[in-house]
XYZ file of C-alpha atoms in Angstrom:
577
model
C 17.690 -12.299 138.445
C 19.482 -11.802 135.695
C 21.419 -15.576 135.725
C 18.602 -16.978 137.269
C 16.881 -16.295 133.825
C 19.580 -17.228 131.579
C 20.152 -20.354 133.432
C 16.431 -21.286 132.816
C 16.456 -20.072 129.395
C 19.671 -21.979 128.641
C 18.128 -25.221 130.045
C 14.700 -24.788 129.002
C 12.743 -28.228 128.344
C 8.904 -27.728 127.121
C 6.332 -30.908 126.831
C 3.422 -30.466 124.879
C 0.647 -33.104 125.590
C -1.821 -33.413 122.704
C -5.155 -35.421 123.988
C -7.407 -36.997 121.847
C -10.626 -37.664 122.767
C -12.582 -40.323 120.608
C -14.045 -43.738 120.327
C -10.832 -46.174 119.772
C -8.933 -43.764 118.663
C -5.373 -43.356 118.244
C -2.087 -41.386 117.748
C 0.544 -42.883 115.476
C 0.562 -46.772 116.350
C -0.666 -46.604 119.910
C -4.481 -47.616 120.661
C -6.744 -47.634 123.620
C -9.802 -49.452 124.049
C -12.772 -48.586 125.682
C -12.253 -44.618 125.217
C -15.634 -44.283 127.348
C -16.410 -45.543 130.459
C -20.546 -45.322 132.177
C -20.315 -46.973 135.084
C -22.888 -47.815 138.081
C -21.600 -49.048 141.674
C -23.154 -48.845 144.933
C -21.477 -47.541 147.716
C -18.673 -49.989 149.286
C -18.554 -51.874 145.840
C -16.056 -52.506 143.450
C -15.640 -53.401 140.403
C -12.664 -53.882 137.767
C -12.940 -52.750 134.410
C -10.177 -54.584 131.741
C -8.109 -51.184 129.270
C -7.257 -52.625 126.295
C -3.565 -51.407 125.023
C -2.025 -51.928 121.365
C 0.986 -51.279 119.917
C -0.059 -51.671 115.746
C 3.975 -51.015 114.694
C 5.420 -53.769 113.032
C 8.823 -52.736 114.255
C 8.996 -50.333 117.145
C 8.457 -50.775 120.516
C 6.455 -48.481 122.727
C 6.801 -47.351 126.470
C 3.694 -45.709 128.049
C 2.641 -44.773 131.146
C -0.763 -44.754 132.859
C -2.527 -42.183 135.726
C -5.384 -40.755 136.577
C -7.086 -37.304 135.895
C -10.207 -35.392 136.657
C -12.668 -34.622 133.807
C -14.522 -31.836 132.868
C -16.162 -30.254 129.582
C -15.797 -27.016 129.009
C -19.251 -24.598 127.963
C -17.798 -24.697 123.994
C -18.110 -28.503 124.363
C -14.392 -29.165 124.619
C -13.261 -31.490 126.978
C -10.455 -30.386 129.991
C -8.542 -33.086 132.292
C -7.347 -30.855 135.383
C -4.992 -32.740 137.633
C -6.914 -35.483 140.032
C -8.714 -34.591 142.990
C -8.902 -30.425 142.509
C -12.663 -30.622 141.221
C -15.519 -31.298 142.993
C -17.018 -34.129 141.953
C -13.088 -36.078 141.341
C -13.275 -40.070 141.026
C -9.481 -39.845 140.814
C -8.988 -41.281 144.521
C -10.925 -44.260 143.704
C -9.579 -45.968 140.963
C -6.318 -48.022 140.982
C -4.404 -49.039 138.336
C -2.425 -52.382 137.818
C 0.366 -51.702 136.511
C 1.192 -47.197 135.535
C 4.429 -47.943 133.113
C 4.241 -50.784 130.538
C 6.515 -51.411 127.610
C 4.630 -52.850 124.470
C 6.364 -54.776 121.748
C 5.888 -54.238 118.159
C 2.245 -55.744 117.682
C 1.247 -56.264 120.807
C -2.271 -56.096 122.809
C -2.135 -55.531 126.328
C -5.258 -55.791 129.089
C -4.714 -53.463 132.206
C -7.069 -54.221 135.032
C -8.537 -51.026 136.601
C -9.963 -51.117 139.910
C -13.058 -48.870 141.177
C -13.388 -48.855 144.640
C -16.244 -46.365 146.068
C -16.157 -45.216 149.640
C -19.290 -47.195 152.051
C -20.673 -43.432 152.264
C -20.192 -41.665 148.855
C -23.334 -40.210 146.848
C -23.441 -38.593 143.808
C -22.364 -38.875 140.079
C -18.289 -38.771 139.610
C -15.949 -37.960 136.711
C -12.572 -38.746 136.026
C -10.119 -39.665 133.444
C -7.389 -42.549 133.020
C -4.907 -41.334 130.669
C -2.624 -43.307 128.522
C 0.707 -41.462 127.913
C 3.246 -42.876 125.219
C 6.681 -41.606 126.765
C 8.876 -40.086 124.221
C 11.955 -41.574 122.750
C 15.367 -40.308 124.758
C 17.043 -37.174 122.585
C 20.253 -39.228 122.218
C 21.793 -35.844 120.162
C 23.718 -33.941 123.303
C 23.109 -30.896 124.104
C 25.194 -27.787 123.389
C 26.465 -24.779 125.500
C 24.335 -21.673 124.289
C 25.791 -18.163 124.678
C 24.179 -16.905 127.780
C 22.298 -13.936 125.886
C 21.058 -16.583 123.424
C 17.323 -18.331 123.882
C 18.033 -22.402 123.928
C 16.713 -25.520 125.081
C 14.474 -28.653 124.041
C 11.341 -29.369 123.353
C 9.615 -32.261 123.623
C 6.079 -33.646 122.472
C 4.276 -35.485 124.084
C 0.928 -37.497 123.104
C -1.996 -39.136 125.668
C -5.496 -40.491 125.208
C -7.783 -40.226 127.240
C -10.298 -42.802 128.449
C -12.980 -40.823 130.492
C -15.234 -42.307 133.127
C -19.024 -41.636 134.621
C -19.557 -43.585 137.776
C -23.247 -43.305 139.335
C -23.136 -44.365 142.713
C -25.620 -46.510 142.374
C -29.252 -46.384 145.302
C -28.331 -43.321 146.519
C -30.134 -39.924 147.420
C -27.894 -36.237 146.637
C -28.458 -34.120 150.144
C -31.834 -36.570 150.969
C -33.023 -36.145 147.462
C -33.093 -38.353 144.735
C -30.664 -37.742 141.506
C -32.554 -34.841 139.519
C -32.271 -33.357 136.020
C -32.651 -29.919 135.857
C -31.884 -27.778 132.955
C -32.911 -24.171 132.553
C -32.443 -22.181 128.810
C -30.548 -18.244 129.239
C -28.893 -15.923 127.439
C -30.803 -16.111 124.377
C -28.713 -13.650 121.457
C -29.317 -12.761 117.942
C -26.516 -11.922 116.313
C -27.104 -9.993 113.067
C -24.608 -9.002 110.781
C -23.769 -5.484 109.808
C -25.071 -4.193 106.489
C -21.460 -4.116 105.196
C -20.948 -7.514 106.205
C -24.470 -9.563 105.202
C -23.353 -10.149 102.190
C -20.170 -12.276 103.375
C -21.879 -13.956 106.277
C -25.285 -14.297 104.720
C -27.222 -15.364 107.781
C -28.137 -14.686 111.360
C -26.920 -16.439 114.375
C -28.930 -17.445 117.204
C -27.135 -18.303 120.128
C -28.602 -19.929 123.070
C -26.876 -21.116 126.575
C -28.273 -24.188 128.469
C -27.388 -24.694 131.702
C -27.222 -27.532 134.374
C -28.980 -26.832 137.626
C -29.273 -30.629 138.926
C -27.487 -33.066 140.430
C -26.592 -35.587 138.167
C -24.904 -34.848 133.603
C -27.525 -34.372 131.354
C -27.515 -34.560 127.332
C -30.188 -31.996 126.177
C -32.357 -32.972 123.104
C -33.874 -31.425 120.384
C -33.148 -28.138 120.497
C -34.844 -25.360 118.129
C -35.245 -21.282 117.855
C -38.787 -20.516 116.903
C -39.113 -17.540 115.099
C -42.717 -15.529 115.600
C -43.594 -12.506 113.534
C -45.146 -11.010 116.366
C -47.869 -8.795 114.626
C -48.927 -11.718 113.036
C -48.435 -13.651 115.886
C -47.066 -16.862 113.174
C -44.435 -18.788 113.594
C -42.615 -18.326 110.247
C -39.306 -20.692 110.720
C -37.731 -23.479 113.001
C -34.227 -22.993 113.611
C -32.406 -26.401 114.938
C -29.590 -25.462 118.054
C -26.985 -27.873 117.792
C -23.513 -27.725 119.437
C -20.566 -28.926 117.083
C -19.195 -31.163 120.423
C -20.132 -33.345 123.032
C -23.438 -31.812 124.524
C -23.464 -33.601 127.629
C -23.230 -31.607 130.421
C -21.974 -31.758 134.249
C -23.596 -30.334 137.337
C -23.076 -26.790 137.167
C -22.078 -26.821 133.349
C -23.027 -24.621 130.670
C -23.115 -25.454 127.105
C -23.392 -23.021 123.697
C -25.818 -23.805 121.244
C -26.174 -22.338 117.888
C -28.468 -22.191 115.094
C -28.558 -19.822 111.649
C -31.842 -18.385 109.550
C -30.783 -18.360 106.129
C -34.282 -17.692 104.027
C -35.454 -14.270 103.912
C -38.022 -12.911 106.698
C -40.070 -10.309 105.798
C -39.624 -6.761 107.298
C -41.076 -5.949 111.373
C -40.412 -7.047 115.079
C -39.963 -10.923 115.954
C -39.438 -13.116 118.864
C -37.202 -15.374 119.210
C -38.338 -18.719 121.433
C -35.257 -21.268 122.191
C -36.886 -24.818 123.268
C -35.188 -28.042 124.406
C -36.165 -31.770 124.903
C -35.040 -33.868 127.942
C -35.144 -37.539 128.136
C -38.241 -39.213 130.597
C -36.375 -38.646 133.513
C -35.542 -34.727 133.482
C -38.138 -32.214 134.379
C -40.045 -29.345 131.940
C -37.882 -26.948 130.695
C -39.248 -23.632 130.507
C -38.743 -21.924 127.239
C -36.444 -18.743 127.320
C -36.810 -15.341 124.595
C -35.700 -12.842 123.292
C -36.627 -10.497 120.235
C -34.982 -8.880 117.281
C -36.233 -6.502 114.031
C -35.689 -7.309 110.151
C -35.583 -3.562 109.211
C -36.554 -3.316 105.030
C -32.855 -3.240 104.295
C -31.855 -6.076 105.318
C -34.941 -7.999 104.211
C -33.989 -6.946 100.930
C -30.553 -8.116 101.199
C -31.250 -11.276 102.307
C -34.171 -11.707 99.248
C -31.296 -10.549 97.591
C -28.457 -13.618 98.389
C -32.005 -16.277 98.809
C -33.450 -15.759 95.229
C -30.421 -14.216 93.610
C -30.071 -11.075 91.394
C -32.841 -10.076 89.727
C -37.051 -8.854 89.382
C -37.568 -10.859 92.767
C -34.618 -9.693 95.181
C -36.475 -6.633 96.326
C -38.446 -6.022 99.817
C -41.064 -7.603 99.829
C -44.384 -5.944 99.665
C -47.202 -8.349 99.721
C -46.437 -10.804 102.870
C -48.883 -13.937 102.261
C -49.431 -16.477 105.262
C -49.077 -19.430 105.274
C -46.002 -19.464 103.745
C -46.241 -22.701 102.536
C -49.447 -24.810 100.986
C -48.765 -28.141 101.102
C -52.466 -30.081 99.897
C -52.886 -33.934 98.557
C -55.338 -33.898 95.666
C -56.301 -36.786 93.741
C -56.434 -37.289 90.079
C -58.862 -35.326 88.094
C -60.318 -33.632 92.091
C -60.649 -29.945 92.947
C -59.089 -28.434 96.384
C -59.214 -25.113 97.505
C -57.039 -23.147 100.150
C -57.313 -19.453 101.305
C -54.299 -17.336 101.602
C -54.516 -14.126 103.721
C -51.841 -11.558 102.384
C -51.250 -7.846 103.791
C -49.666 -5.027 102.472
C -46.717 -4.327 104.257
C -45.938 -0.985 102.054
C -46.768 2.703 103.559
C -48.943 3.170 100.603
C -52.042 1.841 99.234
C -51.619 -0.658 96.653
C -52.878 -2.262 93.466
C -52.105 -5.902 93.607
C -51.982 -8.846 91.108
C -51.415 -12.656 91.532
C -51.223 -15.699 89.613
C -48.628 -18.418 89.826
C -45.221 -19.348 88.433
C -43.098 -22.229 88.357
C -40.488 -23.075 90.658
C -36.899 -24.548 90.904
C -33.745 -24.826 93.240
C -30.050 -24.710 91.887
C -27.771 -26.866 93.315
C -26.659 -24.141 95.868
C -29.977 -24.307 97.102
C -31.031 -20.707 95.117
C -34.810 -20.585 94.502
C -35.689 -19.851 90.897
C -38.817 -18.332 89.943
C -40.038 -19.719 86.512
C -42.593 -19.151 83.914
C -45.690 -21.625 83.729
C -44.988 -24.868 81.678
C -40.258 -24.596 80.860
C -40.313 -26.910 83.845
C -41.428 -30.443 84.738
C -43.867 -30.771 87.632
C -45.102 -27.460 87.296
C -48.487 -27.042 89.049
C -48.900 -23.685 87.838
C -51.619 -24.194 84.687
C -53.739 -25.660 87.567
C -53.893 -23.205 89.653
C -56.276 -19.889 89.748
C -56.356 -16.883 91.988
C -59.518 -15.455 93.178
C -59.990 -12.226 93.159
C -56.894 -12.240 90.795
C -56.900 -7.820 91.172
C -57.281 -6.091 94.260
C -56.116 -2.883 96.275
C -54.642 -2.835 99.714
C -54.017 0.069 102.077
C -51.266 0.525 103.974
C -51.180 -2.332 106.900
C -54.354 -4.007 105.001
C -54.714 -7.324 105.368
C -57.127 -9.785 102.440
C -57.989 -12.709 102.480
C -57.419 -14.887 98.622
C -58.514 -18.065 97.166
C -56.441 -20.548 95.254
C -58.918 -22.531 93.332
C -56.843 -26.613 92.073
C -57.899 -28.544 89.324
C -55.930 -31.360 88.852
C -55.555 -33.184 85.436
C -56.501 -37.062 85.148
C -53.292 -39.528 85.220
C -50.941 -36.794 87.458
C -48.396 -38.453 89.212
C -46.705 -37.448 92.350
C -45.936 -34.344 93.387
C -45.967 -30.655 91.514
C -44.579 -27.434 92.322
C -45.256 -23.798 92.217
C -44.845 -20.371 94.072
C -47.583 -17.330 94.261
C -45.934 -13.727 93.113
C -47.612 -10.565 93.234
C -47.227 -7.688 91.709
C -47.688 -4.269 93.133
C -48.563 -0.527 91.245
C -48.903 2.705 93.888
C -52.181 4.358 93.568
C -50.902 7.596 92.098
C -51.756 9.775 89.552
C -48.450 8.706 87.332
C -48.884 4.842 88.709
C -49.014 4.017 84.996
C -45.529 5.326 84.312
C -44.202 2.736 86.776
C -43.085 -0.747 86.524
C -44.544 -2.939 88.711
C -42.796 -4.102 91.246
C -42.996 -7.880 92.433
C -43.345 -10.016 95.666
C -42.821 -13.821 96.574
C -45.664 -15.395 98.340
C -46.962 -19.103 99.367
C -44.831 -22.476 97.775
C -47.158 -24.565 97.035
C -46.983 -28.165 97.050
C -49.702 -30.387 95.013
C -49.518 -34.036 96.078
C -51.184 -36.767 93.923
C -51.724 -39.329 96.908
C -50.942 -43.078 96.302
C -48.371 -42.274 92.770
C -45.070 -41.398 95.004
C -41.806 -42.730 93.706
C -39.022 -41.366 96.686
C -35.656 -42.112 94.894
C -32.396 -40.254 95.302
C -29.003 -41.456 95.050
C -25.466 -39.232 95.523
C -24.070 -37.621 92.359
C -20.348 -36.839 94.294
C -18.913 -36.664 97.945
C -15.811 -35.306 99.449
C -13.958 -32.737 101.491
C -12.625 -29.681 101.218
C -8.916 -29.029 101.465
C -6.871 -30.446 104.754
C -6.075 -27.606 107.518
C -4.674 -27.849 110.487
C -5.435 -31.401 111.079
C -8.625 -31.974 110.346
C -11.051 -31.809 106.964
C -12.744 -27.978 106.986
C -15.481 -29.050 105.348
C -17.592 -32.415 103.629
C -19.624 -32.143 99.928
C -22.788 -33.916 99.460
C -24.490 -34.045 95.942
C -27.610 -35.340 96.041
C -30.190 -35.710 93.101
C -33.615 -36.426 93.772
C -34.163 -39.262 91.095
C -38.287 -39.904 92.010
C -41.541 -37.817 91.567
C -41.968 -36.662 94.961
C -39.663 -33.637 96.752
C -37.502 -35.316 100.069
C -35.338 -33.394 102.448
C -32.247 -35.285 103.089
C -30.890 -36.148 107.054
C -28.420 -38.288 107.632
C -25.061 -38.728 109.209
C -21.230 -38.563 108.294
C -18.983 -40.917 110.119
C -14.697 -40.734 110.099
C -12.959 -44.309 109.934
C -9.136 -44.635 110.404
C -7.463 -47.288 108.306
C -8.013 -49.719 111.544
C -11.758 -49.401 110.748
C -12.538 -47.555 114.051
C -15.059 -44.612 114.301
C -12.828 -41.363 114.862
C -15.596 -38.549 114.741
C -19.735 -38.633 113.823
C -21.783 -35.953 113.306
C -25.131 -35.395 111.493
C -25.639 -32.964 108.241
C -29.004 -31.964 106.613
C -30.389 -29.836 109.368
C -30.816 -26.852 107.758
C -31.249 -28.378 103.677
C -34.616 -27.032 102.105
C -36.579 -29.326 100.088
C -34.638 -31.242 97.190
C -37.620 -31.232 94.316
C -37.896 -34.194 92.041
C -35.198 -33.541 89.179
C -32.964 -31.623 91.073
C -29.791 -31.636 92.227
C -28.851 -29.911 96.100
C -25.203 -29.642 97.133
C -25.596 -30.076 100.971
C -22.258 -28.743 102.636
C -21.503 -29.418 106.030
C -18.619 -27.678 108.348
C -16.217 -30.358 109.891
C -17.457 -30.265 113.845
C -14.607 -32.888 114.834
C -11.292 -32.807 117.065
C -7.574 -32.895 114.786
C -7.021 -35.986 113.515
C -3.361 -37.524 113.694
C -1.674 -38.481 110.479
C -3.313 -41.111 108.497
C -6.113 -42.692 106.219
C -9.063 -42.180 107.025
C -12.658 -43.134 105.123
C -15.779 -40.491 105.847
C -18.623 -42.252 104.846
C -22.132 -40.450 104.138
C -25.290 -42.092 104.671
C -28.168 -40.401 103.847
C -31.734 -40.677 104.696
C -34.539 -39.061 102.367
C -37.305 -41.487 102.871
C -36.806 -43.991 100.346
C -37.087 -47.933 100.692
C -33.089 -48.088 101.713
C -30.641 -44.831 102.562
C -28.250 -43.676 99.993
C -24.479 -44.408 100.788
C -20.916 -42.918 99.714
C -17.116 -43.391 100.673
C -14.687 -40.892 101.053
C -10.666 -41.771 101.380
C -9.044 -38.899 102.005
C -4.672 -38.908 104.076
C -4.351 -36.247 107.058
C -0.438 -35.454 105.936
C 2.014 -35.605 108.913
C 4.143 -31.644 108.247
C 2.496 -29.899 105.503
C 5.463 -28.948 102.976
C 4.595 -25.402 102.777
C 1.857 -23.068 104.573
C -0.559 -23.505 102.356
C -3.393 -26.342 103.152
C -2.788 -29.578 102.622
C -4.165 -31.257 99.418
C -5.110 -34.933 100.101
C -4.536 -38.252 97.944
C -8.664 -38.916 97.866
C -10.239 -41.918 96.949
C -14.477 -42.004 96.038
C -16.424 -44.803 95.599
C -20.646 -44.829 96.236
C -22.964 -48.099 97.200
C -26.502 -48.457 97.904
C -27.892 -45.517 95.624
C -31.737 -45.873 94.852
């Protein structure tokens, strides 16, 4: 047994295969197109698809081999390619490749015919992949004999590109029924960090698992978690539920979706309701719920993170609903709004309400400022009635905000309802009043808005492990109305082909006029081969034209040290409006 182990260790050959799954992507000089096929073929039918291979090297030839595997997607969204004909819905035996061993000369482009033949009694949907694998160059270095007690061997790296295939057997039924899209939401959970790690994580994770119980692949859309305050029976937040990888789910499969609560919540009991949408062919999806509790200590820490250190970072004593008041009032006009407030303290309190100015820092931190100290404040336009009152523990009360808009006002103006509370005790006069933040106020003068914005900068954090870790975008609101930027980031290789795409701005708060917001988006794609890339961000904020910016970066071949590789970059901005 020992001799056999020594023999194996002395002749060890390890092959590491790296699969790149993207649209028209490449490793080194090898390129394949298309890298995804969606086919509809009737029973007994055939179809031939041309697979285009190219060698972009100007000097070196390349040997490649083509073969078929099965194709599936894990719960985390990553692809997996089992051996051919080993999975339930495999189409591997239906594919015949015209030429499986090819030598590409420098600069050569060649089409390879891939013929699909569907059996006459076939039904349902099938999945597979055509692999294009670069054959490594022969190692001309002679093997050296090693002592029997030493482990030696040769490591060969092999790279392959997958062309994934989803084939629908057209005009058939499964088990006597039509194709059925049936999704189910399960395992909804809320992960609240421990108190000692909250200041590091600064967010509450909401997760849900979406399962496919139908007989055809599905792609759930519009996932969100509704955060409902149980006592008030009101939705206080809507959290997008997303997956950083491929959202497509095969029959019998599942996918993880996550979202994050970053804005502060008041103490109390909450229900999370996870919801998803499907296309018109899918049946209704029943939401799934779970519950969680925000303690006074956690509420204090959430306020401290969101509002910063200062007079407003303590636990909220007075709650206000609605949390956002957005009204349209013409110049010279009047309007009133009713706010419901409640005492969340366990003692009776004296309450004073007033309006202050509102700003946001580039990192999203809210700043409460004195009236008249910032432009586009509505603090001087609003009075609170009654301005002072008493509340028993748990008591609720309606107050009125009266607005008078001056002539000549335009665009949007903003403020924050603030409460000062003092206990109704004998020594209350000796105590400093505690402050709580109420509703955010947005006053819009209709017909006067100017929606403009620009990207001030765009880049990535240092490259680590073959990919950028994070994109950063600076967006400046140069108009007179608040905006909520959304958009996309696309990464292209040196040939101009898209190798990654992701959305941005799903959790971005409003950007007020004159404010700049620093947006951060974690890169959600696969590792990239060494080479030059261009990232393009398109920001949609409601203006006449989207704001765009490009950023060039390089994935190094071999980082010289263990430190994250710094990349050469160049930025240019276009189409800001």
